[in-house]
């Protein structure tokens, strides 16, 4: 049997406004509990909402970036349910008339082809607070600092067929909203959270029953949750069971998921137009002005990186799709002047390190300026690539002598590369003199085999220099000397 | 349309209002009286009539994105039935 | 002093006939000795009032006093008052002391008015008799076995009993006009959006509007000058200049066309009420106004539409009262669900719970179109009726209520009988139009109210007509048989 998976995503994206969507309280992350929850956010009696113009502008920017229609008239509705992190007992959101309608996001597949993921709509709404589950004498603690933070909920069509596509879509969205500067994109702070709708079917069949797994707050969890859910559904059906329409919860720590509520238990949200807010009317001039000032989007940046920095399409994608990465890279280039090396380092050493620690580039302990300073020491032959990796490691840790400053670390560790050709010549001569047998073998070997035999000499020379000789110079001098012996 | 006691139980659950056994009959009856009143709406011909959610045909005004609120936790939190360490306390939340 | 109007009291204060402390003390004494008969106050803010009064006297002496400096007022207990318990007539908020003021409260403070206290009301403004208050019913000063009307029954009774010269109130379906009519005073509900709703505890957001209650139109105009105006904190507040409502009170009304909706003189109207209202309309005619019969064909649907829309909005507005952050929490909840279920069951009274349940029903899956959406369509038909009428007339007049004050318990346990008392007042809320009630006669010593409905933002015209009528009638000057 050939199974086909159908996936749709709902992406909650926190907007990078200074204040809440309906109040003048700060949205700054990490404040003491409830110090940024004003009377409106706490739903004190008699308080009323007023819409933040910046939240609206950002939502329109997103719509324009994905080629969507902008709702000239949009409206807020109340979604009614009781939960301690929802102070009003309803969420102010949009249902009938969302601000963003349609649009699409194109993703690149593994085979290099492009797939269009359609967006159903995106709407403005308010975020909820947080329930802290640690125990306060058998009670839960409620922090409402996050309550009222503006969100756009981006709802895709069920156009994805596997976890990789969903991941590519999510990352592309991340790239778009961070490029627009409407979201800080910091996953660890909940700036982007995913609900995934998954169903499976036999190729050609009607859509299967879908489940919704809620509130996945990292790319990895989303990918894992989808894979697990697809497996679960296929196993279930193959064992003669039926998939039930339900809402599920995935726990990233244990990599397990469980049913939260069935369709029958689903809330009756009793949506109706919010009488405290009036319809939002925007005109074409407003839309045109935003359109004219849209910043560079990932696709355009991808192209520019290929042209401006002579990068491969792959590197340009890795560096250009995500705004923070692109900024990091361009800052590094500005400071070191070597795009090729900067690209290698950002996509290589730095990316590996970030991955292994599950960090985003915004959280990198090594700044773009610091990385550029290190790259400069590679370009000017102060350190070899190998040494540079050691320096980078020290910069990353940041707690040794020299802190994050590459020059200080190089000095402290005595890592200066030997580029004095006289000194290297002496070393080469010594090694050749002490390796009569290897020199004989080299001389008698076939021309085509010779390059492979250089490794031994280089290794000996580097060893003799305690790793400090400039490998490129070593290569050049060694070749010249050996040629003389032929 | 009229409703029975099981509807009332469901509504009580939706609205999070406990309805005691001794009240359920009277509640059902009085709500049915109200529903009989509002059922008169069905006599109106409203084909093509646009719903009116707000009496003034006005549109939403926008607020500048500037922080205007200061931390007033010490004013608000004493109003809470239970609070500790700056948090509002409620019986355990289970997802 | 208590028989003087606000305008007269202002003159007295400015002339130095008495001080604000004396004036305030006089009303506080009256409240202390007499309010046990009426129960019109939930809280009396004696100390606060006297402190304010002293400051006002200083300002008056210094000559930098704002317009209404030193004059007493009382606020309906639906307006949040910083540092003063604001209960909304509910057990749910029995212990609620807001750390902020309603904009209306701020405006009156800026105008220098002295707050005597907070007046009784139907719980969360849901009622037409003041019988739903957690603090007990208010008694009608004209008949102690009769209701004062509601929901602003405390404000109306306090003015009628001369315990306060003026008061704030709110009107969602008639809550200013109906108690004004039943207590023989003057009350005005402004155009929706004219007065800020910030800090006014919401019942039905698209219908609620704060307004003044006073002895006569002139005092109401003085108050409206302070209350009305744009407030950036209320998205539904209208950005529009506020005229001086006192400036046009005396204008000639000759040539004005007064629309008389035939639907407001139907078989449900008490014949004696009709007689009093017709007599008042005759007086307007005497002053040169033209009476013209009009039709508001969807009038009969206003009560049904209202009892969908208001409960629906209320069901969401009152969800915030959940026992988590303020207000009543039940004793020893076993879990979160229990906390919600019992806090709300115990914190709310029967009428509030009934309306929340009706509202939840009208919005629930499968019923939205038949009820809520239908009601909003009917709402537009009702608004269209008025728009058409105002193409032909300048102002509309008729009865405020079908009957004068009824006895406590008279409506039994049938909520609908009570709802129908608001049959003539509700339409103005649905349409968002300004409307007012003023005394126009008595039936068995029970006051009768004349209702005026103005076109949008034409409060000044209503006040003008009301004032002219009060220049040639004395119903508004009559006081119940009290000390």
CSV table of C-alpha atoms in Angstrom, one decimal, chain C residues 77-329:
chain,number,residue,atom,x,y,z
C,77,UNK,CA,-21.9,51.8,41.3
C,78,UNK,CA,-21.1,50.6,37.8
C,79,UNK,CA,-18.4,53.4,37.3
C,80,UNK,CA,-15.0,52.4,38.6
C,81,UNK,CA,-13.8,54.7,41.3
C,82,UNK,CA,-10.2,54.5,42.4
C,83,UNK,CA,-9.9,53.5,46.0
C,84,UNK,CA,-13.7,53.2,46.4
C,85,UNK,CA,-15.4,49.9,46.3
C,86,UNK,CA,-17.2,49.4,42.9
C,87,UNK,CA,-19.6,46.5,43.2
C,88,UNK,CA,-21.8,46.7,40.2
C,89,UNK,CA,-24.6,45.6,42.5
C,90,UNK,CA,-23.1,42.1,42.6
C,91,UNK,CA,-21.7,39.8,45.2
C,92,UNK,CA,-19.1,39.0,42.6
C,93,UNK,CA,-17.5,42.5,43.1
C,94,UNK,CA,-18.5,43.0,46.7
C,95,UNK,CA,-14.8,43.3,47.7
C,96,UNK,CA,-13.6,45.0,44.5
C,97,UNK,CA,-11.8,48.3,45.0
C,98,UNK,CA,-10.5,49.5,41.6
C,99,UNK,CA,-7.1,51.0,41.3
C,100,UNK,CA,-8.4,53.3,38.5
C,101,UNK,CA,-11.2,55.7,37.6
C,102,UNK,CA,-13.7,55.6,34.9
C,103,UNK,CA,-13.2,58.4,32.4
C,104,UNK,CA,-16.6,59.8,33.4
C,105,UNK,CA,-15.5,59.8,37.1
C,106,UNK,CA,-12.3,61.6,36.1
C,107,UNK,CA,-14.2,64.1,34.1
C,108,UNK,CA,-16.4,65.0,37.0
C,109,UNK,CA,-13.4,65.1,39.3
C,110,UNK,CA,-11.7,67.6,36.9
C,111,UNK,CA,-14.9,69.7,36.9
C,112,UNK,CA,-14.5,69.8,40.7
C,113,UNK,CA,-17.6,67.8,41.7
C,114,UNK,CA,-17.7,66.2,45.1
C,115,UNK,CA,-18.5,62.4,45.2
C,116,UNK,CA,-21.1,61.6,47.9
C,117,UNK,CA,-21.0,57.9,47.2
C,118,UNK,CA,-22.0,55.0,44.9
C,119,UNK,CA,-25.6,54.3,44.1
C,120,UNK,CA,-27.5,51.0,44.1
C,121,UNK,CA,-28.4,49.3,40.9
C,122,UNK,CA,-29.6,46.1,39.4
C,123,UNK,CA,-26.8,43.5,39.4
C,124,UNK,CA,-24.5,44.3,36.4
C,125,UNK,CA,-27.3,46.7,35.2
C,126,UNK,CA,-29.5,43.7,34.4
C,127,UNK,CA,-33.0,44.6,35.5
C,128,UNK,CA,-35.8,47.1,35.3
C,129,UNK,CA,-36.8,47.2,39.0
C,130,UNK,CA,-33.6,47.2,41.1
C,131,UNK,CA,-34.7,44.0,42.6
C,132,UNK,CA,-31.7,42.1,41.3
C,133,UNK,CA,-29.2,44.0,43.4
C,134,UNK,CA,-27.1,42.0,45.8
C,135,UNK,CA,-27.5,44.9,48.2
C,136,UNK,CA,-31.3,44.7,48.2
C,137,UNK,CA,-33.9,46.6,46.3
C,138,UNK,CA,-34.2,50.3,46.2
C,139,UNK,CA,-37.6,51.8,47.2
C,140,UNK,CA,-39.4,54.3,45.1
C,141,UNK,CA,-39.5,57.6,47.1
C,142,UNK,CA,-43.0,58.2,45.8
C,143,UNK,CA,-44.3,54.8,47.0
C,144,UNK,CA,-42.3,52.7,49.3
C,145,UNK,CA,-43.9,49.5,48.1
C,146,UNK,CA,-43.1,50.2,44.5
C,147,UNK,CA,-39.9,49.7,42.5
C,148,UNK,CA,-37.8,52.7,41.5
C,149,UNK,CA,-37.2,51.2,38.1
C,150,UNK,CA,-33.8,50.0,37.0
C,151,UNK,CA,-31.1,49.4,36.5
C,152,UNK,CA,-30.1,52.9,37.7
C,153,UNK,CA,-32.7,52.8,40.4
C,154,UNK,CA,-30.4,54.0,43.1
C,155,UNK,CA,-29.3,57.2,41.2
C,156,UNK,CA,-33.0,58.0,40.4
C,157,UNK,CA,-34.3,57.4,43.9
C,158,UNK,CA,-31.4,59.4,45.4
C,159,UNK,CA,-32.3,62.4,43.3
C,160,UNK,CA,-36.1,62.0,43.8
C,161,UNK,CA,-35.5,61.8,47.6
C,162,UNK,CA,-33.2,64.8,47.5
C,163,UNK,CA,-30.3,62.8,48.8
C,164,UNK,CA,-28.2,64.1,45.9
C,165,UNK,CA,-28.8,66.9,43.4
C,166,UNK,CA,-27.5,64.9,40.4
C,167,UNK,CA,-26.1,61.5,39.6
C,168,UNK,CA,-24.4,59.5,36.9
C,169,UNK,CA,-26.2,56.5,35.4
C,170,UNK,CA,-26.0,54.1,32.5
C,171,UNK,CA,-28.6,52.9,30.0
C,172,UNK,CA,-28.4,49.7,28.0
C,173,UNK,CA,-32.0,49.2,27.3
C,174,UNK,CA,-33.7,52.0,29.3
C,175,UNK,CA,-31.7,51.9,32.5
C,176,UNK,CA,-31.6,55.7,32.7
C,177,UNK,CA,-34.9,56.6,31.2
C,178,UNK,CA,-37.2,54.1,32.9
C,179,UNK,CA,-36.1,54.8,36.5
C,180,UNK,CA,-36.1,58.5,35.7
C,181,UNK,CA,-39.7,58.1,34.6
C,182,UNK,CA,-40.7,56.0,37.6
C,183,UNK,CA,-39.0,58.4,40.1
C,184,UNK,CA,-40.2,61.6,38.5
C,185,UNK,CA,-36.8,63.0,37.5
C,186,UNK,CA,-35.0,63.8,34.2
C,187,UNK,CA,-32.5,61.4,32.7
C,188,UNK,CA,-30.7,61.3,29.4
C,189,UNK,CA,-29.0,58.6,27.5
C,190,UNK,CA,-26.6,60.2,25.0
C,191,UNK,CA,-25.9,59.0,21.5
C,192,UNK,CA,-23.8,55.8,21.5
C,193,UNK,CA,-20.2,56.8,21.6
C,194,UNK,CA,-20.8,60.3,23.0
C,195,UNK,CA,-19.7,59.4,26.5
C,196,UNK,CA,-16.7,57.2,27.2
C,197,UNK,CA,-17.3,53.7,28.4
C,198,UNK,CA,-13.8,53.4,29.8
C,199,UNK,CA,-14.1,52.2,33.4
C,200,UNK,CA,-17.8,51.7,33.1
C,201,UNK,CA,-18.3,48.0,33.8
C,202,UNK,CA,-19.7,46.5,30.6
C,203,UNK,CA,-23.1,44.8,30.4
C,204,UNK,CA,-23.7,44.9,26.6
C,205,UNK,CA,-20.9,46.9,24.9
C,206,UNK,CA,-22.7,47.9,21.8
C,207,UNK,CA,-25.7,49.2,23.7
C,208,UNK,CA,-24.2,50.6,27.0
C,209,UNK,CA,-24.0,54.3,27.3
C,210,UNK,CA,-23.5,56.5,30.4
C,211,UNK,CA,-25.6,59.6,30.9
C,212,UNK,CA,-26.8,62.1,33.5
C,213,UNK,CA,-29.7,62.0,35.9
C,214,UNK,CA,-30.9,65.3,37.4
C,215,UNK,CA,-34.0,67.1,38.5
C,216,UNK,CA,-34.4,69.0,35.2
C,217,UNK,CA,-33.1,69.4,31.7
C,218,UNK,CA,-30.9,72.4,32.6
C,219,UNK,CA,-29.0,70.4,35.2
C,220,UNK,CA,-28.7,67.4,32.8
C,221,UNK,CA,-27.2,69.7,30.2
C,222,UNK,CA,-24.6,71.0,32.7
C,223,UNK,CA,-23.7,67.4,33.5
C,224,UNK,CA,-23.6,66.3,29.9
C,225,UNK,CA,-21.2,69.1,29.2
C,226,UNK,CA,-18.8,67.4,31.5
C,227,UNK,CA,-19.5,63.8,30.6
C,228,UNK,CA,-19.5,64.0,26.8
C,229,UNK,CA,-16.4,63.9,24.7
C,230,UNK,CA,-13.9,61.8,22.9
C,231,UNK,CA,-11.7,59.3,24.9
C,232,UNK,CA,-8.8,57.7,23.2
C,233,UNK,CA,-9.2,54.7,25.6
C,234,UNK,CA,-12.6,53.7,24.2
C,235,UNK,CA,-12.5,52.6,20.6
C,236,UNK,CA,-16.2,53.2,20.2
C,237,UNK,CA,-15.9,56.8,21.5
C,238,UNK,CA,-16.7,59.4,18.8
C,239,UNK,CA,-14.2,62.1,17.9
C,240,UNK,CA,-16.5,65.0,17.6
C,241,UNK,CA,-16.9,68.4,19.1
C,242,UNK,CA,-19.0,68.7,22.2
C,243,UNK,CA,-21.4,71.7,22.0
C,244,UNK,CA,-22.4,73.7,25.1
C,245,UNK,CA,-25.6,71.9,25.9
C,246,UNK,CA,-26.8,74.8,28.1
C,247,UNK,CA,-26.4,77.4,25.4
C,248,UNK,CA,-29.4,76.3,23.4
C,249,UNK,CA,-31.8,75.3,26.2
C,250,UNK,CA,-34.0,78.3,25.7
C,251,UNK,CA,-34.3,78.2,21.9
C,252,UNK,CA,-37.8,78.6,20.5
C,253,UNK,CA,-39.3,75.3,19.5
C,254,UNK,CA,-41.9,76.8,17.2
C,255,UNK,CA,-41.8,75.1,13.8
C,256,UNK,CA,-40.1,72.0,15.1
C,257,UNK,CA,-41.6,68.8,13.8
C,258,UNK,CA,-42.2,66.2,16.6
C,259,UNK,CA,-42.8,62.7,15.4
C,260,UNK,CA,-45.3,60.6,17.3
C,261,UNK,CA,-44.7,56.9,16.6
C,262,UNK,CA,-48.1,55.2,16.4
C,263,UNK,CA,-46.6,51.9,17.6
C,264,UNK,CA,-45.8,53.6,21.0
C,265,UNK,CA,-49.5,54.2,21.6
C,266,UNK,CA,-50.6,50.6,21.2
C,267,UNK,CA,-52.8,48.5,23.4
C,268,UNK,CA,-50.0,47.7,25.9
C,269,UNK,CA,-49.9,51.4,27.0
C,270,UNK,CA,-51.6,52.3,30.2
C,271,UNK,CA,-54.5,54.7,29.3
C,272,UNK,CA,-53.6,57.1,32.1
C,273,UNK,CA,-50.0,57.2,31.0
C,274,UNK,CA,-51.2,57.9,27.4
C,275,UNK,CA,-53.3,60.7,28.7
C,276,UNK,CA,-50.4,62.3,30.5
C,277,UNK,CA,-48.1,61.9,27.5
C,278,UNK,CA,-50.7,63.3,25.1
C,279,UNK,CA,-51.2,66.2,27.3
C,280,UNK,CA,-47.5,66.9,27.3
C,281,UNK,CA,-47.4,66.7,23.5
C,282,UNK,CA,-50.2,69.2,23.4
C,283,UNK,CA,-48.0,71.6,25.4
C,284,UNK,CA,-45.3,71.2,22.8
C,285,UNK,CA,-47.9,72.0,20.2
C,286,UNK,CA,-48.9,75.1,22.2
C,287,UNK,CA,-45.3,76.3,21.9
C,288,UNK,CA,-45.5,76.0,18.1
C,289,UNK,CA,-44.2,72.6,17.5
C,290,UNK,CA,-45.9,70.5,14.8
C,291,UNK,CA,-46.9,67.0,15.8
C,292,UNK,CA,-46.8,64.4,13.1
C,293,UNK,CA,-47.7,60.8,13.3
C,294,UNK,CA,-45.0,58.5,12.2
C,295,UNK,CA,-44.5,54.7,12.0
C,296,UNK,CA,-41.6,52.7,13.3
C,297,UNK,CA,-42.8,49.4,11.9
C,298,UNK,CA,-40.3,47.1,13.5
C,299,UNK,CA,-40.8,48.4,17.0
C,300,UNK,CA,-42.4,45.2,18.1
C,301,UNK,CA,-39.2,43.4,17.4
C,302,UNK,CA,-37.0,45.6,19.5
C,303,UNK,CA,-37.5,43.6,22.7
C,304,UNK,CA,-36.8,40.2,21.1
C,305,UNK,CA,-33.7,41.6,19.3
C,306,UNK,CA,-32.5,43.2,22.5
C,307,UNK,CA,-32.9,39.9,24.5
C,308,UNK,CA,-30.6,38.2,22.0
C,309,UNK,CA,-28.0,40.9,21.5
C,310,UNK,CA,-27.6,42.1,25.1
C,311,UNK,CA,-27.4,38.6,26.7
C,312,UNK,CA,-25.0,37.5,23.9
C,313,UNK,CA,-22.6,40.4,24.6
C,314,UNK,CA,-23.1,40.0,28.3
C,315,UNK,CA,-22.2,36.3,28.2
C,316,UNK,CA,-18.8,37.2,27.0
C,317,UNK,CA,-18.3,40.4,28.9
C,318,UNK,CA,-19.0,38.6,32.2
C,319,UNK,CA,-16.6,35.7,31.5
C,320,UNK,CA,-13.8,37.7,33.1
C,321,UNK,CA,-15.5,37.2,36.5
C,322,UNK,CA,-13.9,33.8,37.0
C,323,UNK,CA,-12.5,34.0,40.5
C,324,UNK,CA,-8.9,34.1,39.3
C,325,UNK,CA,-7.6,37.7,39.5
C,326,UNK,CA,-10.2,39.7,41.5
C,327,UNK,CA,-13.7,39.4,42.8
C,328,UNK,CA,-15.4,36.5,44.4
C,329,UNK,CA,-13.9,33.0,44.6
